[in-house]
Amino acid sequence: DQQVKQNSPSLSVQEGRISILNCDYTNSMFDYFLWYKKYPAEGPTFLISISSIKDKNEDGRFTVFLNKSAKHLSLHIVPSQPGDSAVYFCAASALKFGNQFYFGTGTSLTVIP
Amino acid sequence: GAVVSQHPSWVICKSGTSVKIECRSLDFQATTMFWYRQFPKQSLMLMATSNEGSKATYEQGVEKDKFLINHASLTLSTLTVTSAHPEDSSFYICSAWGGSSYNEQFFGPGTRLTVL
């Protein structure tokens, strides 16, 4: 049972434009959400996170938005750069679950120069 | 951020042999370590959660006798794939959590296992 879903397996964006990656979750117990970036044959690297008490968190070109009522979060990258091309995973966790992460299936972002 | 290493990065073995993968937190003490498996074009699947000094907790469908996890210290966890078969070929990733003072897990670079 996939509790965290990323319905778009791939996304292509022109350099300089905004990339929007979406993530949906089903478990209302989740209280912490993260985005990871992953290159092939490497481990994921942390990008940005958001607690359920917030609806927005910004870090440089990356902004994560959380809509708790819709159980939806999104990652905005602006402006997109070719180096941003990678697979992006969203993950959700809950203190109740002991920091166990539930990952989405990933979205492969390609930024076209 | 914190650094987590994995060794080896790539291992090829014959069917029936056992392979040990090490996961180390280099600059912090990891209260909990997690082991994930990733199939091509698929999500990271949590295999097990291990706390230092106690038995690992395995996810449903993961054979604990096949995937032996030892978390002997606060900086080292090992995953041993016993009697490996070609279907065990995958990308194995560990992550470490330092406790409540850290908000995120820190991932190792992964180990690619190929079983011939």
Coordinates of C-alpha atoms in Angstrom, one line a residue:
Chain A
D1 CA 0.0 0.0 0.0
Q2 CA 1.7 3.2 -1.2
Q3 CA 1.1 5.8 1.4
V4 CA 3.1 8.5 -0.5
K5 CA 2.5 8.9 -4.2
Q6 CA 4.2 10.9 -6.9
N7 CA 1.9 10.5 -9.9
S8 CA 4.3 12.1 -12.4
P9 CA 7.2 9.7 -13.2
S10 CA 8.9 12.3 -15.3
L11 CA 9.0 16.0 -16.0
S12 CA 10.9 18.2 -18.5
V13 CA 11.4 21.9 -18.0
Q14 CA 13.3 24.5 -19.9
E15 CA 16.3 26.0 -18.1
G16 CA 15.3 29.2 -16.2
R17 CA 11.7 28.1 -15.9
I18 CA 9.9 26.9 -12.8
S19 CA 9.8 23.1 -12.0
I20 CA 6.9 21.9 -9.9
L21 CA 7.0 18.4 -8.5
N22 CA 4.0 17.1 -6.8
C23 CA 3.4 14.5 -4.0
D24 CA 0.3 13.2 -2.3
Y25 CA -0.1 11.2 0.8
T26 CA -2.8 9.2 2.4
N27 CA -1.9 9.0 6.1
S28 CA -3.1 12.0 8.2
M29 CA -0.6 10.9 10.9
F30 CA 2.3 12.1 8.9
D31 CA 3.7 15.3 10.5
Y32 CA 7.0 15.8 8.7
F33 CA 7.8 15.9 5.0
L34 CA 11.0 15.9 3.1
W35 CA 12.3 16.1 -0.5
Y36 CA 15.4 14.2 -1.6
K37 CA 17.3 14.4 -4.8
K38 CA 19.0 11.3 -6.2
Y39 CA 21.4 10.8 -9.0
P40 CA 21.7 7.3 -10.6
A41 CA 23.8 4.8 -8.5
E42 CA 24.1 7.3 -5.6
G43 CA 22.3 7.7 -2.3
P44 CA 19.6 10.3 -1.9
T45 CA 20.7 13.8 -0.7
F46 CA 18.4 15.9 1.4
L47 CA 17.0 19.0 -0.2
I48 CA 14.3 20.6 2.0
S49 CA 11.8 19.7 4.6
I50 CA 8.6 21.0 6.1
S51 CA 6.8 20.3 9.3
S52 CA 3.1 19.9 9.4
I53 CA 2.7 23.1 11.4
K54 CA 3.8 25.1 8.4
D55 CA 2.5 25.5 4.9
K56 CA 5.6 26.8 3.2
N57 CA 9.3 26.5 3.6
E58 CA 11.8 28.2 1.4
D59 CA 15.5 27.6 0.9
G60 CA 17.2 29.5 -2.0
R61 CA 15.7 28.2 -5.3
F62 CA 13.7 25.5 -3.5
T63 CA 10.3 26.0 -1.9
V64 CA 8.1 23.4 -0.5
F65 CA 4.4 23.9 -0.1
L66 CA 2.2 21.8 2.1
N67 CA -1.6 21.6 1.9
K68 CA -2.7 19.4 4.8
S69 CA -6.4 19.4 4.0
A70 CA -5.6 18.1 0.5
K71 CA -2.8 15.9 1.8
H72 CA -0.6 17.3 -0.9
L73 CA 2.8 18.8 -1.0
S74 CA 4.8 20.3 -3.9
L75 CA 8.4 21.3 -4.5
H76 CA 9.0 24.4 -6.6
I77 CA 12.4 25.0 -8.2
V78 CA 13.0 28.4 -9.7
P79 CA 14.9 29.1 -11.8
S80 CA 15.5 25.5 -12.9
Q81 CA 19.1 24.7 -13.9
P82 CA 20.5 21.7 -15.9
G83 CA 22.2 20.5 -12.7
D84 CA 18.8 20.0 -11.2
S85 CA 18.2 17.1 -13.5
A86 CA 17.8 14.1 -11.2
V87 CA 15.1 12.0 -9.6
Y88 CA 13.3 13.7 -6.8
F89 CA 11.6 11.7 -4.0
C90 CA 9.2 13.0 -1.5
A91 CA 9.1 11.3 1.9
A92 CA 6.8 11.5 4.9
S93 CA 7.3 10.5 8.4
A94 CA 5.6 10.7 11.8
L95 CA 7.0 10.9 15.3
K96 CA 4.5 8.2 16.1
F97 CA 6.3 5.9 13.6
G98 CA 9.7 6.6 15.1
N99 CA 11.1 8.6 12.2
Q100 CA 10.5 5.8 9.7
F101 CA 10.3 7.3 6.2
Y102 CA 7.8 6.5 3.6
F103 CA 9.0 7.4 0.1
G104 CA 7.1 8.3 -3.0
T105 CA 8.0 6.6 -6.3
G106 CA 10.0 9.5 -7.5
T107 CA 9.8 12.0 -10.3
S108 CA 12.6 12.2 -12.9
L109 CA 13.3 15.9 -13.7
T110 CA 15.1 16.9 -16.8
V111 CA 16.0 20.5 -17.2
I112 CA 16.7 21.3 -20.8
P113 CA 19.5 23.9 -21.5
Chain B
G1 CA 25.4 17.7 6.6
A2 CA 26.4 14.6 8.3
V3 CA 28.3 11.9 6.4
V4 CA 27.3 8.3 6.0
S5 CA 29.5 5.9 4.1
Q6 CA 28.8 2.5 2.7
H7 CA 31.3 -0.2 1.7
P8 CA 31.6 -1.7 -0.8
S9 CA 30.1 0.6 -3.4
W10 CA 29.7 -2.3 -5.9
V11 CA 30.0 -6.0 -5.4
I12 CA 29.6 -8.9 -7.8
C13 CA 29.2 -12.4 -6.3
K14 CA 28.3 -15.9 -7.4
S15 CA 24.9 -17.3 -6.6
G16 CA 24.9 -19.0 -3.2
T17 CA 27.5 -16.9 -1.6
S18 CA 27.0 -14.3 1.2
V19 CA 27.8 -10.6 0.9
K20 CA 28.3 -8.1 3.7
I21 CA 27.6 -4.4 3.3
E22 CA 28.8 -1.9 5.9
C23 CA 27.1 1.4 6.7
R24 CA 29.0 3.9 8.9
S25 CA 28.0 7.2 10.3
L26 CA 31.3 9.2 10.1
D27 CA 30.7 12.2 12.2
F28 CA 27.8 11.5 14.4
Q29 CA 26.3 8.7 16.5
A30 CA 23.4 7.0 14.8
T31 CA 20.6 6.0 17.2
T32 CA 18.8 4.3 14.3
M33 CA 19.9 3.0 11.0
F34 CA 17.6 2.0 8.1
W35 CA 18.2 -0.3 5.2
Y36 CA 16.5 0.3 1.9
R37 CA 16.4 -1.5 -1.4
Q38 CA 15.8 0.2 -4.7
F39 CA 14.8 -1.6 -7.9
P40 CA 15.3 0.1 -11.2
K41 CA 12.8 3.0 -11.7
Q42 CA 11.1 2.2 -8.4
S43 CA 10.9 3.9 -5.1
L44 CA 13.1 3.2 -2.1
M45 CA 11.7 0.3 -0.2
L46 CA 12.4 0.1 3.5
M47 CA 13.7 -3.3 4.4
A48 CA 14.4 -2.9 8.1
T49 CA 15.1 -0.6 10.9
S50 CA 17.9 -1.2 13.3
N51 CA 18.6 0.3 16.7
E52 CA 22.0 0.0 18.3
G53 CA 22.3 -3.0 20.5
S54 CA 18.9 -4.5 19.7
K55 CA 17.4 -6.7 17.0
A56 CA 16.4 -5.2 13.7
T57 CA 12.7 -4.7 12.9
Y58 CA 12.0 -6.0 9.4
E59 CA 9.2 -4.8 7.1
Q60 CA 6.6 -7.2 6.0
G61 CA 7.8 -9.5 3.2
V62 CA 11.5 -9.1 4.0
E63 CA 13.2 -12.4 5.1
K64 CA 15.1 -11.7 8.2
D65 CA 17.1 -15.0 7.9
K66 CA 18.2 -13.9 4.4
F67 CA 19.0 -10.3 5.2
L68 CA 20.9 -10.3 8.4
I69 CA 21.3 -6.9 10.1
N70 CA 23.7 -6.2 12.9
H71 CA 23.9 -2.8 14.5
A72 CA 26.8 -3.4 16.8
S73 CA 27.7 0.2 17.6
L74 CA 26.4 3.7 17.2
T75 CA 28.4 4.3 14.1
L76 CA 28.2 0.9 12.3
S77 CA 25.4 -1.3 10.9
T78 CA 25.9 -4.2 8.6
L79 CA 23.6 -5.9 6.2
T80 CA 24.5 -9.5 5.2
V81 CA 22.8 -11.0 2.2
T82 CA 23.0 -14.7 2.8
S83 CA 23.0 -17.3 0.0
A84 CA 22.5 -14.6 -2.5
H85 CA 20.6 -15.3 -5.7
P86 CA 20.2 -13.3 -8.9
E87 CA 16.9 -11.9 -7.8
D88 CA 18.7 -10.2 -4.8
S89 CA 20.6 -8.1 -7.3
S90 CA 19.7 -4.5 -6.5
F91 CA 20.8 -1.2 -5.1
Y92 CA 21.0 -1.2 -1.3
I93 CA 21.1 2.1 0.6
C94 CA 21.4 2.7 4.3
S95 CA 20.5 5.8 6.2
A96 CA 21.3 6.9 9.7
W97 CA 19.3 9.0 12.1
G98 CA 21.0 10.7 15.0
G99 CA 18.1 11.0 17.3
S100 CA 15.8 13.9 18.1
S101 CA 18.4 16.5 17.4
Y102 CA 18.4 15.7 13.7
N103 CA 15.3 16.2 11.5
E104 CA 16.3 14.1 8.6
Q105 CA 18.0 10.8 7.9
F106 CA 21.4 10.9 6.2
F107 CA 21.8 8.5 3.4
G108 CA 24.8 6.5 2.4
P109 CA 25.9 6.5 -1.3
G110 CA 24.5 3.0 -1.8
T111 CA 25.9 -0.4 -2.7
R112 CA 25.1 -2.1 -6.0
L113 CA 24.9 -5.8 -5.6
T114 CA 25.1 -8.1 -8.7
V115 CA 24.6 -11.8 -8.2
L116 CA 25.7 -13.9 -11.1

